[in-house]
Amino acid sequence: MKQFKILFAYLLCICLSVSCSDSDETIVYSTPLRTVITGMDYGDGVLVVGHKSPDCDAVLSAMTYASLLQRMGINAKARVAGKVICEPRYVLQEAGIEAPAILDDAAGQNIIMTDHSEFAQAANGMSSARILHIIDHHGTGSVTTAQPLFYYALPVGSTCTIIASMYEELGEKPTATEARLMLSGILSDTDNLTTTTTTATDRRLYEWLLQQSDLSDVETYYAAMRKARTSFDGMTDEDILFSDYKEYEIEGYKVGIGNVFASDELGVEELCQRMRQIMPAVRTQQDLDMLFMMLGDRQANVTHIPFCGDGAREAAEAGFGASASSDGCIVTTYISSRKAQFLPAITEGIRKSNF
Protein backbone atom coordinates (compact mmCIF):
# COMPACT_ATOMS: atom_id res chain seq x y z
CA MET A 1 0.00 0.00 0.00
CA LYS A 2 2.87 2.38 0.82
CA GLN A 3 4.34 1.76 -2.62
CA PHE A 4 1.00 2.62 -4.20
CA LYS A 5 0.77 5.84 -2.22
CA ILE A 6 4.26 6.90 -3.17
CA LEU A 7 3.64 6.09 -6.84
CA PHE A 8 0.39 8.05 -6.84
CA ALA A 9 2.05 11.09 -5.28
CA TYR A 10 4.91 10.85 -7.77
CA LEU A 11 2.63 10.56 -10.77
CA LEU A 12 0.55 13.45 -9.50
CA CYS A 13 3.62 15.65 -9.18
CA ILE A 14 5.08 14.88 -12.61
CA CYS A 15 1.71 15.27 -14.31
CA LEU A 16 0.91 18.68 -12.84
CA SER A 17 2.34 20.29 -15.95
CA VAL A 18 3.44 18.56 -19.15
CA SER A 19 4.08 20.47 -22.35
CA CYS A 20 4.73 19.45 -25.94
CA SER A 21 5.51 21.45 -29.05
CA ASP A 22 4.03 21.04 -32.52
CA SER A 23 5.66 23.51 -34.94
CA ASP A 24 4.71 26.98 -33.64
CA GLU A 25 2.14 25.75 -31.13
CA THR A 26 2.80 24.77 -27.52
CA ILE A 27 0.12 22.76 -25.77
CA VAL A 28 0.10 22.57 -21.98
CA TYR A 29 -1.73 19.71 -20.29
CA SER A 30 -2.62 19.94 -16.60
CA THR A 31 -3.65 17.22 -14.19
CA PRO A 32 -7.43 17.32 -13.64
CA LEU A 33 -6.94 17.77 -9.91
CA ARG A 34 -10.43 19.18 -9.41
CA THR A 35 -11.98 16.26 -11.30
CA VAL A 36 -10.05 13.72 -9.22
CA ILE A 37 -11.05 15.31 -5.93
CA THR A 38 -14.70 15.97 -6.77
CA GLY A 39 -15.10 12.55 -8.35
CA MET A 40 -14.66 10.73 -5.05
CA ASP A 41 -17.55 9.47 -2.91
CA TYR A 42 -17.76 11.47 0.33
CA GLY A 43 -21.12 10.11 1.44
CA ASP A 44 -22.90 12.60 3.68
CA GLY A 45 -19.68 14.50 4.26
CA VAL A 46 -16.07 14.24 5.37
CA LEU A 47 -14.08 15.39 8.40
CA VAL A 48 -10.63 16.91 7.91
CA VAL A 49 -8.29 16.46 10.87
CA GLY A 50 -4.61 16.76 11.77
CA HIS A 51 -2.63 14.78 14.33
CA LYS A 52 -2.91 14.55 18.10
CA SER A 53 -1.24 17.30 20.15
CA PRO A 54 -2.34 19.63 17.37
CA ASP A 55 0.22 22.25 16.41
CA CYS A 56 -0.27 25.13 13.97
CA ASP A 57 0.37 23.10 10.83
CA ALA A 58 -2.02 20.32 11.87
CA VAL A 59 -4.85 22.67 12.85
CA LEU A 60 -4.50 25.23 10.07
CA SER A 61 -3.94 22.74 7.24
CA ALA A 62 -7.14 20.93 8.26
CA MET A 63 -9.11 24.17 8.38
CA THR A 64 -7.87 25.58 5.08
CA TYR A 65 -8.17 22.26 3.23
CA ALA A 66 -11.76 21.93 4.47
CA SER A 67 -12.38 25.46 3.11
CA LEU A 68 -10.88 24.50 -0.26
CA LEU A 69 -13.07 21.38 -0.48
CA GLN A 70 -16.16 23.42 0.41
CA ARG A 71 -15.43 25.66 -2.58
CA MET A 72 -15.69 22.53 -4.75
CA GLY A 73 -19.09 21.64 -3.32
CA ILE A 74 -17.84 18.98 -0.90
CA ASN A 75 -19.38 18.84 2.57
CA ALA A 76 -16.12 19.05 4.50
CA LYS A 77 -15.69 20.11 8.11
CA ALA A 78 -12.45 20.70 10.00
CA ARG A 79 -11.79 18.96 13.30
CA VAL A 80 -8.87 18.73 15.74
CA ALA A 81 -7.57 15.59 17.42
CA GLY A 82 -6.99 17.24 20.79
CA LYS A 83 -7.14 20.44 22.79
CA VAL A 84 -5.82 23.46 20.92
CA ILE A 85 -3.29 25.34 23.04
CA CYS A 86 -0.40 27.80 22.83
CA GLU A 87 0.55 28.92 19.32
CA PRO A 88 -2.44 27.74 17.24
CA ARG A 89 -4.80 29.16 19.83
CA TYR A 90 -3.09 32.55 19.47
CA VAL A 91 -3.30 32.40 15.65
CA LEU A 92 -7.02 31.63 15.73
CA GLN A 93 -7.72 34.34 18.30
CA GLU A 94 -5.88 36.91 16.18
CA ALA A 95 -7.87 35.82 13.12
CA GLY A 96 -11.12 36.03 15.07
CA ILE A 97 -11.94 32.36 14.45
CA GLU A 98 -13.04 29.65 16.87
CA ALA A 99 -11.07 26.42 17.01
CA PRO A 100 -12.68 23.41 15.31
CA ALA A 101 -14.45 20.87 17.48
CA ILE A 102 -12.46 17.96 18.88
CA LEU A 103 -12.89 14.63 17.08
CA ASP A 104 -13.18 12.16 19.96
CA ASP A 105 -13.65 9.05 17.82
CA ALA A 106 -12.94 8.68 14.09
CA ALA A 107 -14.29 5.14 13.83
CA GLY A 108 -16.83 4.78 11.02
CA GLN A 109 -16.33 8.37 9.83
CA ASN A 110 -15.27 9.60 6.39
CA ILE A 111 -11.88 11.15 7.13
CA ILE A 112 -9.18 13.25 5.51
CA MET A 113 -5.87 13.27 7.39
CA THR A 114 -3.54 16.27 7.18
CA ASP A 115 0.05 16.60 8.47
CA HIS A 116 0.37 12.92 9.41
CA SER A 117 -0.01 9.38 8.10
CA GLU A 118 0.62 7.42 11.31
CA PHE A 119 -2.13 5.68 13.26
CA ALA A 120 -0.06 6.31 16.41
CA GLN A 121 -0.43 10.07 15.84
CA ALA A 122 -4.05 9.99 14.73
CA ALA A 123 -7.36 10.60 16.49
CA ASN A 124 -8.82 7.67 18.37
CA GLY A 125 -10.56 5.12 16.17
CA MET A 126 -8.72 6.14 12.99
CA SER A 127 -7.88 2.53 12.11
CA SER A 128 -11.64 1.92 11.79
CA ALA A 129 -12.34 5.08 9.76
CA ARG A 130 -12.86 5.40 6.01
CA ILE A 131 -9.79 7.43 5.08
CA LEU A 132 -10.21 9.21 1.74
CA HIS A 133 -7.30 11.68 1.51
CA ILE A 134 -3.91 12.11 3.15
CA ILE A 135 -2.16 15.46 2.70
CA ASP A 136 1.27 15.42 4.31
CA HIS A 137 4.89 16.55 4.18
CA HIS A 138 6.41 13.72 6.22
CA GLY A 139 7.51 10.24 5.16
CA THR A 140 4.89 7.56 4.57
CA GLY A 141 3.50 6.18 7.81
CA SER A 142 1.55 3.18 9.02
CA VAL A 143 -1.86 4.10 7.58
CA THR A 144 -3.25 1.64 5.07
CA THR A 145 -6.69 1.65 3.43
CA ALA A 146 -8.90 -0.90 1.71
CA GLN A 147 -10.34 1.61 -0.78
CA PRO A 148 -8.50 3.81 -3.28
CA LEU A 149 -6.79 6.73 -1.60
CA PHE A 150 -5.98 10.28 -2.71
CA TYR A 151 -2.49 10.79 -1.30
CA TYR A 152 -0.77 14.13 -1.88
CA ALA A 153 2.71 14.43 -0.36
CA LEU A 154 5.45 16.94 -1.14
CA PRO A 155 8.94 17.30 0.40
CA VAL A 156 8.36 20.78 1.79
CA GLY A 157 8.55 22.41 5.20
CA SER A 158 4.86 22.58 6.00
CA THR A 159 1.59 20.88 5.11
CA CYS A 160 0.12 24.37 4.74
CA THR A 161 2.57 24.86 1.86
CA ILE A 162 0.94 21.89 0.13
CA ILE A 163 -2.55 23.26 0.75
CA ALA A 164 -1.47 26.64 -0.66
CA SER A 165 -0.06 24.90 -3.74
CA MET A 166 -3.44 23.21 -4.26
CA TYR A 167 -5.28 26.54 -4.02
CA GLU A 168 -2.89 27.86 -6.66
CA GLU A 169 -3.15 24.79 -8.92
CA LEU A 170 -6.94 24.90 -8.78
CA GLY A 171 -7.05 28.62 -9.51
CA GLU A 172 -8.68 29.36 -6.17
CA LYS A 173 -7.55 32.66 -4.66
CA PRO A 174 -7.56 32.36 -0.86
CA THR A 175 -9.41 34.91 1.21
CA ALA A 176 -7.30 37.14 3.45
CA THR A 177 -8.16 34.92 6.41
CA GLU A 178 -7.37 31.67 4.57
CA ALA A 179 -4.06 33.15 3.44
CA ARG A 180 -3.25 34.28 7.01
CA LEU A 181 -3.92 30.78 8.35
CA MET A 182 -1.81 29.00 5.73
CA LEU A 183 0.96 31.56 6.15
CA SER A 184 0.88 30.99 9.92
CA GLY A 185 1.27 27.25 9.41
CA ILE A 186 4.33 27.83 7.22
CA LEU A 187 5.81 30.33 9.69
CA SER A 188 5.39 27.88 12.55
CA ASP A 189 6.66 24.69 10.90
CA THR A 190 9.65 26.36 9.20
CA ASP A 191 10.47 28.67 12.12
CA ASN A 192 10.00 31.67 9.84
CA LEU A 193 11.75 29.96 6.90
CA THR A 194 14.90 29.11 8.91
CA THR A 195 14.67 25.34 9.49
CA THR A 196 16.63 22.81 7.46
CA THR A 197 13.34 21.57 5.97
CA THR A 198 12.52 24.92 4.35
CA THR A 199 12.44 24.75 0.54
CA ALA A 200 12.19 27.16 -2.37
CA THR A 201 8.53 26.12 -2.67
CA ASP A 202 7.87 27.20 0.92
CA ARG A 203 9.49 30.57 0.25
CA ARG A 204 7.58 31.17 -2.99
CA LEU A 205 4.20 30.32 -1.53
CA TYR A 206 5.02 32.27 1.63
CA GLU A 207 5.35 35.37 -0.56
CA TRP A 208 2.20 34.52 -2.50
CA LEU A 209 0.16 34.08 0.67
CA LEU A 210 1.60 37.23 2.21
CA GLN A 211 0.25 39.20 -0.74
CA GLN A 212 -3.21 37.69 -0.24
CA SER A 213 -3.28 38.03 3.55
CA ASP A 214 -4.18 40.97 5.78
CA LEU A 215 -0.84 40.84 7.62
CA SER A 216 1.12 44.10 7.37
CA ASP A 217 4.00 43.29 9.75
CA VAL A 218 4.76 39.60 9.50
CA GLU A 219 7.95 39.79 11.61
CA THR A 220 6.11 41.26 14.59
CA TYR A 221 3.30 38.74 14.09
CA TYR A 222 5.74 35.82 14.04
CA ALA A 223 7.48 37.10 17.18
CA ALA A 224 4.10 37.02 18.92
CA MET A 225 3.51 33.48 17.61
CA ARG A 226 6.84 32.36 19.08
CA LYS A 227 6.00 33.96 22.40
CA ALA A 228 2.68 32.15 22.45
CA ARG A 229 4.44 28.86 21.62
CA THR A 230 6.60 29.15 24.73
CA SER A 231 3.87 30.39 27.04
CA PHE A 232 2.98 27.73 29.60
CA ASP A 233 0.43 29.79 31.50
CA GLY A 234 -2.17 27.56 33.10
CA MET A 235 -0.55 24.36 31.81
CA THR A 236 0.45 21.34 33.88
CA ASP A 237 3.80 19.66 33.23
CA GLU A 238 1.94 16.93 31.36
CA ASP A 239 0.20 19.56 29.21
CA ILE A 240 3.62 20.98 28.37
CA LEU A 241 5.04 17.57 27.43
CA PHE A 242 2.09 16.82 25.15
CA SER A 243 1.92 20.32 23.62
CA ASP A 244 3.97 19.11 20.62
CA TYR A 245 4.26 15.35 20.89
CA LYS A 246 4.31 12.51 18.35
CA GLU A 247 4.67 8.74 18.47
CA TYR A 248 6.51 6.51 16.00
CA GLU A 249 7.20 2.85 15.35
CA ILE A 250 10.99 2.61 14.93
CA GLU A 251 12.65 -0.76 14.31
CA GLY A 252 9.84 -2.49 16.19
CA TYR A 253 9.95 -0.07 19.16
CA LYS A 254 7.16 2.31 20.13
CA VAL A 255 8.83 5.68 20.60
CA GLY A 256 7.43 9.01 21.81
CA ILE A 257 9.14 12.32 20.98
CA GLY A 258 8.08 15.63 22.51
CA ASN A 259 9.28 19.04 21.34
CA VAL A 260 9.21 22.02 23.71
CA PHE A 261 11.01 25.37 23.67
CA ALA A 262 12.46 27.09 26.71
CA SER A 263 11.13 30.56 27.47
CA ASP A 264 11.87 33.55 29.64
CA GLU A 265 9.46 32.17 32.23
CA LEU A 266 10.77 28.60 32.13
CA GLY A 267 14.44 28.11 31.33
CA VAL A 268 15.80 24.95 29.75
CA GLU A 269 17.43 23.63 32.97
CA GLU A 270 14.20 23.85 34.97
CA LEU A 271 12.21 22.58 32.01
CA CYS A 272 14.47 19.55 31.73
CA GLN A 273 14.15 18.79 35.43
CA ARG A 274 10.36 19.03 35.35
CA MET A 275 10.04 16.86 32.23
CA ARG A 276 12.31 14.17 33.68
CA GLN A 277 10.07 13.93 36.74
CA ILE A 278 6.97 13.04 34.72
CA MET A 279 8.49 11.15 31.78
CA PRO A 280 8.51 7.67 33.43
CA ALA A 281 4.79 7.93 34.22
CA VAL A 282 4.01 9.21 30.71
CA ARG A 283 6.01 6.36 29.17
CA THR A 284 3.93 3.85 31.13
CA GLN A 285 0.67 5.68 30.37
CA GLN A 286 1.39 5.70 26.62
CA ASP A 287 2.77 2.15 26.63
CA LEU A 288 6.06 3.31 25.10
CA ASP A 289 9.36 1.51 24.86
CA MET A 290 11.25 4.81 24.84
CA LEU A 291 10.41 8.46 25.42
CA PHE A 292 12.56 11.42 24.38
CA MET A 293 12.11 15.18 24.72
CA MET A 294 13.59 17.92 22.55
CA LEU A 295 13.99 20.94 24.82
CA GLY A 296 15.24 23.74 22.61
CA ASP A 297 17.03 26.86 23.81
CA ARG A 298 17.43 29.16 20.80
CA GLN A 299 19.38 31.82 22.68
CA ALA A 300 22.04 29.36 23.88
CA ASN A 301 21.85 27.43 20.58
CA VAL A 302 21.48 24.08 22.38
CA THR A 303 18.91 21.33 22.73
CA HIS A 304 18.60 19.29 25.90
CA ILE A 305 17.40 15.70 25.38
CA PRO A 306 16.09 13.94 28.49
CA PHE A 307 15.09 10.31 27.91
CA CYS A 308 13.65 7.26 29.62
CA GLY A 309 13.02 3.62 28.79
CA ASP A 310 15.15 0.54 28.27
CA GLY A 311 17.71 1.26 25.57
CA ALA A 312 16.92 4.98 25.40
CA ARG A 313 20.31 6.03 26.74
CA GLU A 314 22.19 3.82 24.28
CA ALA A 315 20.05 5.01 21.37
CA ALA A 316 20.47 8.70 22.24
CA GLU A 317 24.22 8.43 22.76
CA ALA A 318 24.72 6.51 19.52
CA GLY A 319 22.39 8.78 17.55
CA PHE A 320 23.82 12.09 18.70
CA GLY A 321 27.42 11.05 19.34
CA ALA A 322 27.40 12.44 22.87
CA SER A 323 27.54 11.00 26.38
CA ALA A 324 24.55 11.40 28.63
CA SER A 325 24.86 13.04 32.03
CA SER A 326 24.26 11.03 35.18
CA ASP A 327 20.75 12.48 35.49
CA GLY A 328 19.70 11.11 32.07
CA CYS A 329 20.08 13.98 29.61
CA ILE A 330 22.11 14.74 26.49
CA VAL A 331 23.02 18.28 25.48
CA THR A 332 23.70 18.93 21.81
CA THR A 333 23.72 21.82 19.37
CA TYR A 334 20.32 23.32 18.62
CA ILE A 335 17.96 21.01 16.68
CA SER A 336 15.44 22.92 14.60
CA SER A 337 13.48 19.98 13.16
CA ARG A 338 12.14 16.80 14.69
CA LYS A 339 11.39 15.39 11.22
CA ALA A 340 14.66 16.19 9.46
CA GLN A 341 17.18 16.06 12.32
CA PHE A 342 15.99 14.39 15.52
CA LEU A 343 14.02 11.47 14.07
CA PRO A 344 16.77 10.30 11.66
CA ALA A 345 19.38 10.53 14.43
CA ILE A 346 17.39 8.56 16.98
CA THR A 347 16.42 6.00 14.33
CA GLU A 348 20.09 5.49 13.49
CA GLY A 349 20.89 5.28 17.19
CA ILE A 350 18.33 2.53 17.73
CA ARG A 351 19.69 0.62 14.74
CA LYS A 352 23.28 0.86 15.99
CA SER A 353 22.52 -0.12 19.60
CA ASN A 354 22.45 -3.66 20.90
CA PHE A 355 19.80 -3.76 23.60
PDB file of C-alpha atoms in Angstrom, residues 95-226:
ATOM      1  CA  ALA A  95      -7.870  35.824  13.121  1.00  0.00           C
ATOM      2  CA  GLY A  96     -11.122  36.028  15.069  1.00  0.00           C
ATOM      3  CA  ILE A  97     -11.940  32.358  14.454  1.00  0.00           C
ATOM      4  CA  GLU A  98     -13.041  29.653  16.869  1.00  0.00           C
ATOM      5  CA  ALA A  99     -11.072  26.423  17.012  1.00  0.00           C
ATOM      6  CA  PRO A 100     -12.676  23.412  15.311  1.00  0.00           C
ATOM      7  CA  ALA A 101     -14.451  20.871  17.482  1.00  0.00           C
ATOM      8  CA  ILE A 102     -12.459  17.958  18.879  1.00  0.00           C
ATOM      9  CA  LEU A 103     -12.890  14.630  17.082  1.00  0.00           C
ATOM     10  CA  ASP A 104     -13.179  12.158  19.963  1.00  0.00           C
ATOM     11  CA  ASP A 105     -13.647   9.054  17.815  1.00  0.00           C
ATOM     12  CA  ALA A 106     -12.936   8.683  14.090  1.00  0.00           C
ATOM     13  CA  ALA A 107     -14.291   5.142  13.827  1.00  0.00           C
ATOM     14  CA  GLY A 108     -16.834   4.778  11.019  1.00  0.00           C
ATOM     15  CA  GLN A 109     -16.329   8.370   9.827  1.00  0.00           C
ATOM     16  CA  ASN A 110     -15.267   9.605   6.390  1.00  0.00           C
ATOM     17  CA  ILE A 111     -11.876  11.146   7.134  1.00  0.00           C
ATOM     18  CA  ILE A 112      -9.181  13.251   5.511  1.00  0.00           C
ATOM     19  CA  MET A 113      -5.869  13.273   7.387  1.00  0.00           C
ATOM     20  CA  THR A 114      -3.538  16.267   7.183  1.00  0.00           C
ATOM     21  CA  ASP A 115       0.046  16.604   8.467  1.00  0.00           C
ATOM     22  CA  HIS A 116       0.366  12.919   9.408  1.00  0.00           C
ATOM     23  CA  SER A 117      -0.010   9.384   8.102  1.00  0.00           C
ATOM     24  CA  GLU A 118       0.622   7.416  11.305  1.00  0.00           C
ATOM     25  CA  PHE A 119      -2.129   5.681  13.256  1.00  0.00           C
ATOM     26  CA  ALA A 120      -0.060   6.310  16.405  1.00  0.00           C
ATOM     27  CA  GLN A 121      -0.429  10.073  15.841  1.00  0.00           C
ATOM     28  CA  ALA A 122      -4.052   9.994  14.735  1.00  0.00           C
ATOM     29  CA  ALA A 123      -7.357  10.599  16.490  1.00  0.00           C
ATOM     30  CA  ASN A 124      -8.823   7.668  18.374  1.00  0.00           C
ATOM     31  CA  GLY A 125     -10.561   5.116  16.169  1.00  0.00           C
ATOM     32  CA  MET A 126      -8.721   6.137  12.992  1.00  0.00           C
ATOM     33  CA  SER A 127      -7.878   2.530  12.113  1.00  0.00           C
ATOM     34  CA  SER A 128     -11.638   1.924  11.786  1.00  0.00           C
ATOM     35  CA  ALA A 129     -12.337   5.079   9.762  1.00  0.00           C
ATOM     36  CA  ARG A 130     -12.855   5.399   6.011  1.00  0.00           C
ATOM     37  CA  ILE A 131      -9.788   7.431   5.077  1.00  0.00           C
ATOM     38  CA  LEU A 132     -10.206   9.208   1.737  1.00  0.00           C
ATOM     39  CA  HIS A 133      -7.301  11.684   1.508  1.00  0.00           C
ATOM     40  CA  ILE A 134      -3.911  12.111   3.154  1.00  0.00           C
ATOM     41  CA  ILE A 135      -2.164  15.462   2.701  1.00  0.00           C
ATOM     42  CA  ASP A 136       1.272  15.423   4.307  1.00  0.00           C
ATOM     43  CA  HIS A 137       4.893  16.553   4.178  1.00  0.00           C
ATOM     44  CA  HIS A 138       6.408  13.719   6.222  1.00  0.00           C
ATOM     45  CA  GLY A 139       7.505  10.240   5.161  1.00  0.00           C
ATOM     46  CA  THR A 140       4.893   7.562   4.572  1.00  0.00           C
ATOM     47  CA  GLY A 141       3.500   6.184   7.812  1.00  0.00           C
ATOM     48  CA  SER A 142       1.554   3.179   9.020  1.00  0.00           C
ATOM     49  CA  VAL A 143      -1.860   4.104   7.581  1.00  0.00           C
ATOM     50  CA  THR A 144      -3.255   1.637   5.066  1.00  0.00           C
ATOM     51  CA  THR A 145      -6.689   1.646   3.425  1.00  0.00           C
ATOM     52  CA  ALA A 146      -8.904  -0.903   1.707  1.00  0.00           C
ATOM     53  CA  GLN A 147     -10.340   1.607  -0.777  1.00  0.00           C
ATOM     54  CA  PRO A 148      -8.498   3.807  -3.282  1.00  0.00           C
ATOM     55  CA  LEU A 149      -6.788   6.733  -1.604  1.00  0.00           C
ATOM     56  CA  PHE A 150      -5.983  10.278  -2.710  1.00  0.00           C
ATOM     57  CA  TYR A 151      -2.493  10.787  -1.300  1.00  0.00           C
ATOM     58  CA  TYR A 152      -0.772  14.133  -1.877  1.00  0.00           C
ATOM     59  CA  ALA A 153       2.706  14.432  -0.364  1.00  0.00           C
ATOM     60  CA  LEU A 154       5.448  16.937  -1.136  1.00  0.00           C
ATOM     61  CA  PRO A 155       8.942  17.304   0.399  1.00  0.00           C
ATOM     62  CA  VAL A 156       8.355  20.777   1.793  1.00  0.00           C
ATOM     63  CA  GLY A 157       8.552  22.406   5.201  1.00  0.00           C
ATOM     64  CA  SER A 158       4.856  22.576   6.004  1.00  0.00           C
ATOM     65  CA  THR A 159       1.591  20.880   5.110  1.00  0.00           C
ATOM     66  CA  CYS A 160       0.123  24.372   4.743  1.00  0.00           C
ATOM     67  CA  THR A 161       2.570  24.859   1.863  1.00  0.00           C
ATOM     68  CA  ILE A 162       0.940  21.886   0.133  1.00  0.00           C
ATOM     69  CA  ILE A 163      -2.549  23.259   0.754  1.00  0.00           C
ATOM     70  CA  ALA A 164      -1.473  26.636  -0.657  1.00  0.00           C
ATOM     71  CA  SER A 165      -0.060  24.902  -3.740  1.00  0.00           C
ATOM     72  CA  MET A 166      -3.437  23.215  -4.255  1.00  0.00           C
ATOM     73  CA  TYR A 167      -5.283  26.536  -4.019  1.00  0.00           C
ATOM     74  CA  GLU A 168      -2.891  27.861  -6.657  1.00  0.00           C
ATOM     75  CA  GLU A 169      -3.147  24.789  -8.922  1.00  0.00           C
ATOM     76  CA  LEU A 170      -6.944  24.896  -8.776  1.00  0.00           C
ATOM     77  CA  GLY A 171      -7.047  28.622  -9.507  1.00  0.00           C
ATOM     78  CA  GLU A 172      -8.679  29.364  -6.169  1.00  0.00           C
ATOM     79  CA  LYS A 173      -7.555  32.661  -4.660  1.00  0.00           C
ATOM     80  CA  PRO A 174      -7.563  32.362  -0.862  1.00  0.00           C
ATOM     81  CA  THR A 175      -9.411  34.912   1.212  1.00  0.00           C
ATOM     82  CA  ALA A 176      -7.299  37.144   3.451  1.00  0.00           C
ATOM     83  CA  THR A 177      -8.163  34.923   6.406  1.00  0.00           C
ATOM     84  CA  GLU A 178      -7.373  31.674   4.575  1.00  0.00           C
ATOM     85  CA  ALA A 179      -4.055  33.153   3.444  1.00  0.00           C
ATOM     86  CA  ARG A 180      -3.250  34.282   7.009  1.00  0.00           C
ATOM     87  CA  LEU A 181      -3.921  30.780   8.353  1.00  0.00           C
ATOM     88  CA  MET A 182      -1.807  28.999   5.726  1.00  0.00           C
ATOM     89  CA  LEU A 183       0.961  31.565   6.150  1.00  0.00           C
ATOM     90  CA  SER A 184       0.876  30.993   9.917  1.00  0.00           C
ATOM     91  CA  GLY A 185       1.273  27.247   9.408  1.00  0.00           C
ATOM     92  CA  ILE A 186       4.328  27.826   7.224  1.00  0.00           C
ATOM     93  CA  LEU A 187       5.808  30.333   9.685  1.00  0.00           C
ATOM     94  CA  SER A 188       5.386  27.875  12.550  1.00  0.00           C
ATOM     95  CA  ASP A 189       6.664  24.692  10.897  1.00  0.00           C
ATOM     96  CA  THR A 190       9.647  26.363   9.205  1.00  0.00           C
ATOM     97  CA  ASP A 191      10.467  28.668  12.122  1.00  0.00           C
ATOM     98  CA  ASN A 192      10.004  31.672   9.838  1.00  0.00           C
ATOM     99  CA  LEU A 193      11.752  29.965   6.904  1.00  0.00           C
ATOM    100  CA  THR A 194      14.900  29.107   8.911  1.00  0.00           C
ATOM    101  CA  THR A 195      14.668  25.339   9.485  1.00  0.00           C
ATOM    102  CA  THR A 196      16.631  22.808   7.456  1.00  0.00           C
ATOM    103  CA  THR A 197      13.344  21.566   5.974  1.00  0.00           C
ATOM    104  CA  THR A 198      12.525  24.920   4.348  1.00  0.00           C
ATOM    105  CA  THR A 199      12.443  24.754   0.542  1.00  0.00           C
ATOM    106  CA  ALA A 200      12.189  27.157  -2.371  1.00  0.00           C
ATOM    107  CA  THR A 201       8.532  26.120  -2.669  1.00  0.00           C
ATOM    108  CA  ASP A 202       7.871  27.199   0.917  1.00  0.00           C
ATOM    109  CA  ARG A 203       9.492  30.567   0.248  1.00  0.00           C
ATOM    110  CA  ARG A 204       7.584  31.172  -2.992  1.00  0.00           C
ATOM    111  CA  LEU A 205       4.198  30.315  -1.529  1.00  0.00           C
ATOM    112  CA  TYR A 206       5.025  32.271   1.628  1.00  0.00           C
ATOM    113  CA  GLU A 207       5.352  35.372  -0.557  1.00  0.00           C
ATOM    114  CA  TRP A 208       2.195  34.518  -2.497  1.00  0.00           C
ATOM    115  CA  LEU A 209       0.161  34.077   0.674  1.00  0.00           C
ATOM    116  CA  LEU A 210       1.597  37.230   2.214  1.00  0.00           C
ATOM    117  CA  GLN A 211       0.249  39.203  -0.740  1.00  0.00           C
ATOM    118  CA  GLN A 212      -3.210  37.692  -0.242  1.00  0.00           C
ATOM    119  CA  SER A 213      -3.279  38.034   3.553  1.00  0.00           C
ATOM    120  CA  ASP A 214      -4.181  40.971   5.777  1.00  0.00           C
ATOM    121  CA  LEU A 215      -0.845  40.842   7.624  1.00  0.00           C
ATOM    122  CA  SER A 216       1.123  44.098   7.367  1.00  0.00           C
ATOM    123  CA  ASP A 217       3.999  43.293   9.750  1.00  0.00           C
ATOM    124  CA  VAL A 218       4.765  39.604   9.495  1.00  0.00           C
ATOM    125  CA  GLU A 219       7.948  39.790  11.608  1.00  0.00           C
ATOM    126  CA  THR A 220       6.108  41.255  14.591  1.00  0.00           C
ATOM    127  CA  TYR A 221       3.301  38.741  14.088  1.00  0.00           C
ATOM    128  CA  TYR A 222       5.741  35.822  14.035  1.00  0.00           C
ATOM    129  CA  ALA A 223       7.484  37.096  17.182  1.00  0.00           C
ATOM    130  CA  ALA A 224       4.096  37.024  18.917  1.00  0.00           C
ATOM    131  CA  MET A 225       3.511  33.480  17.615  1.00  0.00           C
ATOM    132  CA  ARG A 226       6.844  32.359  19.083  1.00  0.00           C
TER     133      ARG A 226
END
